[in-house]
XYZ file of C-alpha atoms in Angstrom:
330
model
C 146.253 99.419 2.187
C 148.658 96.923 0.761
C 148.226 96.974 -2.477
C 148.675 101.107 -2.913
C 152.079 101.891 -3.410
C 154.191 104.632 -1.841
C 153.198 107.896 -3.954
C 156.387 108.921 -3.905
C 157.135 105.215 -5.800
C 153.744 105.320 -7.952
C 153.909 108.995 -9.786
C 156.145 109.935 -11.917
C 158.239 113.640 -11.222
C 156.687 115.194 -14.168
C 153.543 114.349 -12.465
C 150.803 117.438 -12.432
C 150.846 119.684 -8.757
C 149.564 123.466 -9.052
C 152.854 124.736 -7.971
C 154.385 123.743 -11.631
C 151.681 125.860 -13.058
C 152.459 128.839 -11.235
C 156.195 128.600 -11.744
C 155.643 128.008 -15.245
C 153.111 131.039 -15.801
C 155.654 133.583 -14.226
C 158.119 131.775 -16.828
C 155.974 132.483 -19.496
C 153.889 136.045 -19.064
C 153.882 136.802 -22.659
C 152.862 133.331 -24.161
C 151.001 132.948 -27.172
C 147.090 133.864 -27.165
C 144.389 132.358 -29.268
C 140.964 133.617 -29.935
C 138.274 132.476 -27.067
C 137.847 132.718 -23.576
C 140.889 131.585 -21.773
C 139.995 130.177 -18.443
C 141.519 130.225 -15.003
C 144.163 127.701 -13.369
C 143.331 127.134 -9.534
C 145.968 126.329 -7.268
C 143.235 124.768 -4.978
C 141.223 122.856 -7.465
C 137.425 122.551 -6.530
C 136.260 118.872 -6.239
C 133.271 119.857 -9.368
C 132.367 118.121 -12.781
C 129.599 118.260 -15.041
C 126.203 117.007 -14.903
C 127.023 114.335 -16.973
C 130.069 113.232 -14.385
C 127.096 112.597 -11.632
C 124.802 110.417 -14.033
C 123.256 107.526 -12.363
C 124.164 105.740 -15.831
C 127.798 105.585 -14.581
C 126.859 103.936 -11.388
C 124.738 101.526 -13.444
C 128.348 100.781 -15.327
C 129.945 100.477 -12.078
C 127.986 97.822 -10.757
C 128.071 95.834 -13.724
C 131.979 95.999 -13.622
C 131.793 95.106 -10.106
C 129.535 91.716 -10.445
C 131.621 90.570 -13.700
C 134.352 90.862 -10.840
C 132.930 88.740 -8.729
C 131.620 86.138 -11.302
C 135.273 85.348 -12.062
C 137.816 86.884 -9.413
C 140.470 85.904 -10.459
C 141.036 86.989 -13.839
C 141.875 90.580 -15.244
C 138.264 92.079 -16.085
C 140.484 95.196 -18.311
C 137.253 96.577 -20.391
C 139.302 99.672 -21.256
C 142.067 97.950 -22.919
C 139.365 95.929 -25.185
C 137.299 99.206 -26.053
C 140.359 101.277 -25.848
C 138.304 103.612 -23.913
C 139.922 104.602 -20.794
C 138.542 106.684 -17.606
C 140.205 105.510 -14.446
C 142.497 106.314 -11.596
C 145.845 106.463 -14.051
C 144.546 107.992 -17.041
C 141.049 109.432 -19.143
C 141.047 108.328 -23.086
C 138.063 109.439 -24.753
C 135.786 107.222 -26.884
C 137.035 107.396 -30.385
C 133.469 106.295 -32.639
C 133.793 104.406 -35.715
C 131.718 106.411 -38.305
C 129.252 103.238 -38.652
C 128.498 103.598 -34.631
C 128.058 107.543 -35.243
C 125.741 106.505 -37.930
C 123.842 104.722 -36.057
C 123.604 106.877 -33.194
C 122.302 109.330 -35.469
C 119.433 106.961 -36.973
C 118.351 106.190 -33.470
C 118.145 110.094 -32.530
C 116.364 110.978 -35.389
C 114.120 107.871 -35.070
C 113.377 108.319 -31.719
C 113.135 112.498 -32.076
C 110.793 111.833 -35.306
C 108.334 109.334 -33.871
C 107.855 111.726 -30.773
C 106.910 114.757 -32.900
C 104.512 112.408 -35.111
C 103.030 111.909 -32.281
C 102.970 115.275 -31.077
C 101.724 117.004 -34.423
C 98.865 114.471 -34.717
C 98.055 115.357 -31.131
C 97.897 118.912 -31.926
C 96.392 119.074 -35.494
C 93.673 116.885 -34.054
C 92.927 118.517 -31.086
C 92.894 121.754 -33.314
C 90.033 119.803 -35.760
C 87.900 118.727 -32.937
C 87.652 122.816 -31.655
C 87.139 123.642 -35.023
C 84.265 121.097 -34.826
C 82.587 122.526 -31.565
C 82.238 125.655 -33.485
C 81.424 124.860 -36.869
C 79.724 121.656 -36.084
C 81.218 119.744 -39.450
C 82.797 117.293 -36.821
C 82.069 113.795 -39.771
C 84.428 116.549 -41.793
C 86.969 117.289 -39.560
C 86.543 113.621 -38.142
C 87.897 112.169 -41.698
C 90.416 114.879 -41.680
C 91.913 113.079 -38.838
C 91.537 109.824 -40.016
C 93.358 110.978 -42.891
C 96.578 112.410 -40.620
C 96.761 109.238 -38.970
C 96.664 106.898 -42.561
C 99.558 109.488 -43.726
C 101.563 110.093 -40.680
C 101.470 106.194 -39.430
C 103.963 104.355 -41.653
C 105.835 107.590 -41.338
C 106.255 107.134 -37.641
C 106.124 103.155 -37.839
C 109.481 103.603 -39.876
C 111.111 106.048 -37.754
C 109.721 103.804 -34.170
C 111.472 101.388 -36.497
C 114.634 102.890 -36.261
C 114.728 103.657 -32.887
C 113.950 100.385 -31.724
C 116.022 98.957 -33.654
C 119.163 101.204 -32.736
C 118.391 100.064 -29.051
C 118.142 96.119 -29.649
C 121.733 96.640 -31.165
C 123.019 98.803 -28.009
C 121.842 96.405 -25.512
C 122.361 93.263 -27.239
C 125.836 93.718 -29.011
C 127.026 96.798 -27.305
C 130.892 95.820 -28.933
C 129.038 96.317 -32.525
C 127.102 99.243 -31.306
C 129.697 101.248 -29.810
C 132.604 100.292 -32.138
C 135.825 102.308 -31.702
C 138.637 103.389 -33.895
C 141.698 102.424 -33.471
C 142.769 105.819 -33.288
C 143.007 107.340 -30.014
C 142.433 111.026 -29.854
C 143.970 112.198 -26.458
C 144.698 111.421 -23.011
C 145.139 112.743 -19.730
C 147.584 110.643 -17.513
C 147.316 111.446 -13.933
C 150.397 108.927 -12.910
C 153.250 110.885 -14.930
C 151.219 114.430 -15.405
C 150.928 114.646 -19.091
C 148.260 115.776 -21.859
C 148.953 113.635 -25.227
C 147.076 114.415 -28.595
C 147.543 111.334 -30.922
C 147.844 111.675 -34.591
C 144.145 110.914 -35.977
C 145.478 109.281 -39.119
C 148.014 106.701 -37.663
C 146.948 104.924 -34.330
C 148.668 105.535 -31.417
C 150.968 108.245 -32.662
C 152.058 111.129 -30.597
C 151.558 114.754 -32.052
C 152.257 116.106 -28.791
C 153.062 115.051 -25.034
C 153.549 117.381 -23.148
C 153.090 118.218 -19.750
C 149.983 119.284 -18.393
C 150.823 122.557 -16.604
C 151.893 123.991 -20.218
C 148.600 123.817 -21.479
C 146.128 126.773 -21.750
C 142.428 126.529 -21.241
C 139.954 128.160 -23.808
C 136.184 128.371 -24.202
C 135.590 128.523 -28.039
C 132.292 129.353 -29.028
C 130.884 128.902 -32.584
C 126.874 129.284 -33.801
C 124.384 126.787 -33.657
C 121.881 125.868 -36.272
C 119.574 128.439 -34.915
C 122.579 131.355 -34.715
C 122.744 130.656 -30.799
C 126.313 130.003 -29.487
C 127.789 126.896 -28.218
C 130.595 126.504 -26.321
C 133.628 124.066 -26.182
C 136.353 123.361 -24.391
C 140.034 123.166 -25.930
C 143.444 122.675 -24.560
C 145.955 124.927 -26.463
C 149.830 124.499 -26.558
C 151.459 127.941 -26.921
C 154.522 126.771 -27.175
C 153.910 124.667 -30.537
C 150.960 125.867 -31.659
C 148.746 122.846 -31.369
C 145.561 122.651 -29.601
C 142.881 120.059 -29.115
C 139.028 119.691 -28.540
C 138.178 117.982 -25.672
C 134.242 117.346 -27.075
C 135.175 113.707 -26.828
C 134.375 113.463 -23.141
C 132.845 116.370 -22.662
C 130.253 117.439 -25.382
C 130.040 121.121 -26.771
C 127.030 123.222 -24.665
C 125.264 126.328 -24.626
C 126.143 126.270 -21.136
C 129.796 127.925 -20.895
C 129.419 126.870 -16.959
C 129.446 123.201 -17.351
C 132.292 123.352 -19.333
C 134.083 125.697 -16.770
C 133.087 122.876 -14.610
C 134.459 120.090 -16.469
C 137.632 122.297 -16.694
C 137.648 122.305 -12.939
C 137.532 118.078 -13.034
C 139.881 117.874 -15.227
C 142.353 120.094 -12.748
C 141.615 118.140 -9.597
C 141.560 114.948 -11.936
C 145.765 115.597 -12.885
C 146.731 117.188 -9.336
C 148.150 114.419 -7.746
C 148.558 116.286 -4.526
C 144.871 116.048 -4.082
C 142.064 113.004 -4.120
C 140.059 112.082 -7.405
C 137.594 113.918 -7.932
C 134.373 111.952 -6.092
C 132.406 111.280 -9.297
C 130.461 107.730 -9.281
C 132.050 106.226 -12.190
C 135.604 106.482 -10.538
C 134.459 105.148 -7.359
C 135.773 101.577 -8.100
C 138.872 102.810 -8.975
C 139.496 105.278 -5.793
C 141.540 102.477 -3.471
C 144.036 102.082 -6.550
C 144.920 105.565 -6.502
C 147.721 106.251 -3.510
C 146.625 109.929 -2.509
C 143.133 109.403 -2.973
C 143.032 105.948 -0.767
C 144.953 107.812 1.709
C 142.411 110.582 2.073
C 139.957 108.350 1.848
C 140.819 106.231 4.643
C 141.396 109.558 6.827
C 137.778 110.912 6.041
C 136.085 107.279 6.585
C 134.401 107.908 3.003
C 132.006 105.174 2.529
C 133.949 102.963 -0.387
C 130.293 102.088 -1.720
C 128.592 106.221 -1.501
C 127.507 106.206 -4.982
C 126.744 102.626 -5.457
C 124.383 102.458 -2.396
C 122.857 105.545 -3.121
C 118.941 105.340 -4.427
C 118.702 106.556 -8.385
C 116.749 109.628 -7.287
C 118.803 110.784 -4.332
C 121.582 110.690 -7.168
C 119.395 112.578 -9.831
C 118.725 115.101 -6.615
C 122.575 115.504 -6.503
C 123.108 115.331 -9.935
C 120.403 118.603 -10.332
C 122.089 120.680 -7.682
C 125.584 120.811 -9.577
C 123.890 121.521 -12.738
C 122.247 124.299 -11.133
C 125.699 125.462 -9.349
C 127.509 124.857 -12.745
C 125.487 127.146 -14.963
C 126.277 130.021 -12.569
C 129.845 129.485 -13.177
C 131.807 131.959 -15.071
């Protein structure tokens, strides 16, 4: 317990408790509204994120960090101030792409989604020749019809197997090339001194807006798909200036309004300092750093290694149940 220091020491005043929210809401009945579905603060937040918070990916991540630790122990293994990328116990900064690495994640989900239906339309255009066959009996006919898919959709799905590959060899091998960031930040959420910044997109590390996190208003803000089907997001508006910001950084747009009510629910427990982290694997290594949450910790006798000792498909289990839980949130 030595190296946590006094919470009263570690966060800062204007850090986030639910009792700022309330006092600011009946300060402010007759804020500014926006369009969209404006969510509800909880004074007791529940400890909930989205399927994507229980991955077994970030566990994967977690364990990597955690033998590069022990490789060299004494150094200062900071990944998130090389990547710029930040998700810990003092504050969540969201993956900024370069447009070359969202290029290239788009090549390797097209290659990948493109070789898959090759396959699958030869599959079923074949399959529809060889009935036609059993009742027409041409089957050398129908026989060189298939031949003839397969000659014209092969190089077709060569190229896009190609691309997937190839996007894959370039994520695993140089992950720093593959996942190149801007140097532009886009927000953060700082759980130490309790505020939400959005950065200027244009100029690196310039403040639009700090401001603390209890003045923020949640919204769901829905817009059409490609097929006319709406998907949701989740913004943080400012009524008091006007601004607002997209949190599809960290946590993707979804036809699923309840995994985003979810994430909104993370994001609460994440800032209220009067409560643990939320227990998500990928913020396990960073729990003992954290004053409150080692403190509750050490009353409850959590395991410090839950996550990383769990089996992959007791995780995916766990993983499945909040999905189903979140999806029923409204």
């Amino acid at each position: 317990m030595s190296e946590q220091p006094n919470p009263k020491d570690y966060y800062a005043d204007t850090a986030y408790k639910p009792a700022k929210r309330v006092a600011w809401e009946e300060a402010n009945p007759d804020r500014q509204r926006i369009s969209g579905s404006r969510l509800t603060w909880y004074r007791r937040t529940l400890d909930n994120g989205t399927k994507d918070e229980y991955g077994y990916e970030n566990i994967a991540i977690s364990k990597n960090w955690e033998n590069e630790i022990k490789r060299s122990p004494g150094s200062n293994h900071d990944v998130f101030k090389k990547t710029g990328v930040f998700y810990t116990y003092h504050c969540i900064i969201p993956p900024n792409f370069s447009s070359f690495s969202r290029f290239l994640f788009l090549v390797m989900g097209v290659g990948k989604g493109g070789f898959y239906l090759c396959l699958w339309v030869t599959f079923l255009i074949s399959f529809s020749f060889l009935v036609m066959s059993v009742f027409s009996g041409a089957f050398a006919e129908n026989l060189s019809n298939i031949a003839g898919l397969i000659v014209f959709l092969s190089p077709i799905a060569f190229v896009l197997l190609l691309a997937w590959q190839l996007g894959r060899f370039l994520e695993k091998r140089f992950p720093r090339f593959f996942y190149k960031m801007q140097k532009t930040p886009l927000w953060q959420l700082n759980r130490q001194n309790g505020f939400f910044t959005i950065y200027n997109p244009k100029r690196a590390w310039e403040e639009r807006l700090a401001a603390p996190f209890y003045e923020f208003d949640a919204y769901l803000e829905s817009s059409p798909d490609t097929q006319g089907s709406p998907t949701y997001s989740l913004m943080l508006f400012h009524p008091e200036t006007g601004l607002s910001q997209k949190l599809d950084a960290q946590f993707p747009p979804t036809n699923m309004p309840g995994e985003l009510v979810a994430a909104w629910q993370f994001i609460q427990r994440y800032m209220d300092v009067s409560q643990p982290l939320p227990d998500v694997p990928a913020l396990e290594i960073h729990r003992h750093k954290d004053p409150t949450t080692a403190a509750a910790d050490q009353r409850k006798g959590r395991n410090p290694r839950y996550w990383r000792d769990m089996s992959e498909a007791d995780v995916e289990k766990i993983q499945e149940e909040k999905y189903q839980k979140n999806i029923r949130l409204r």
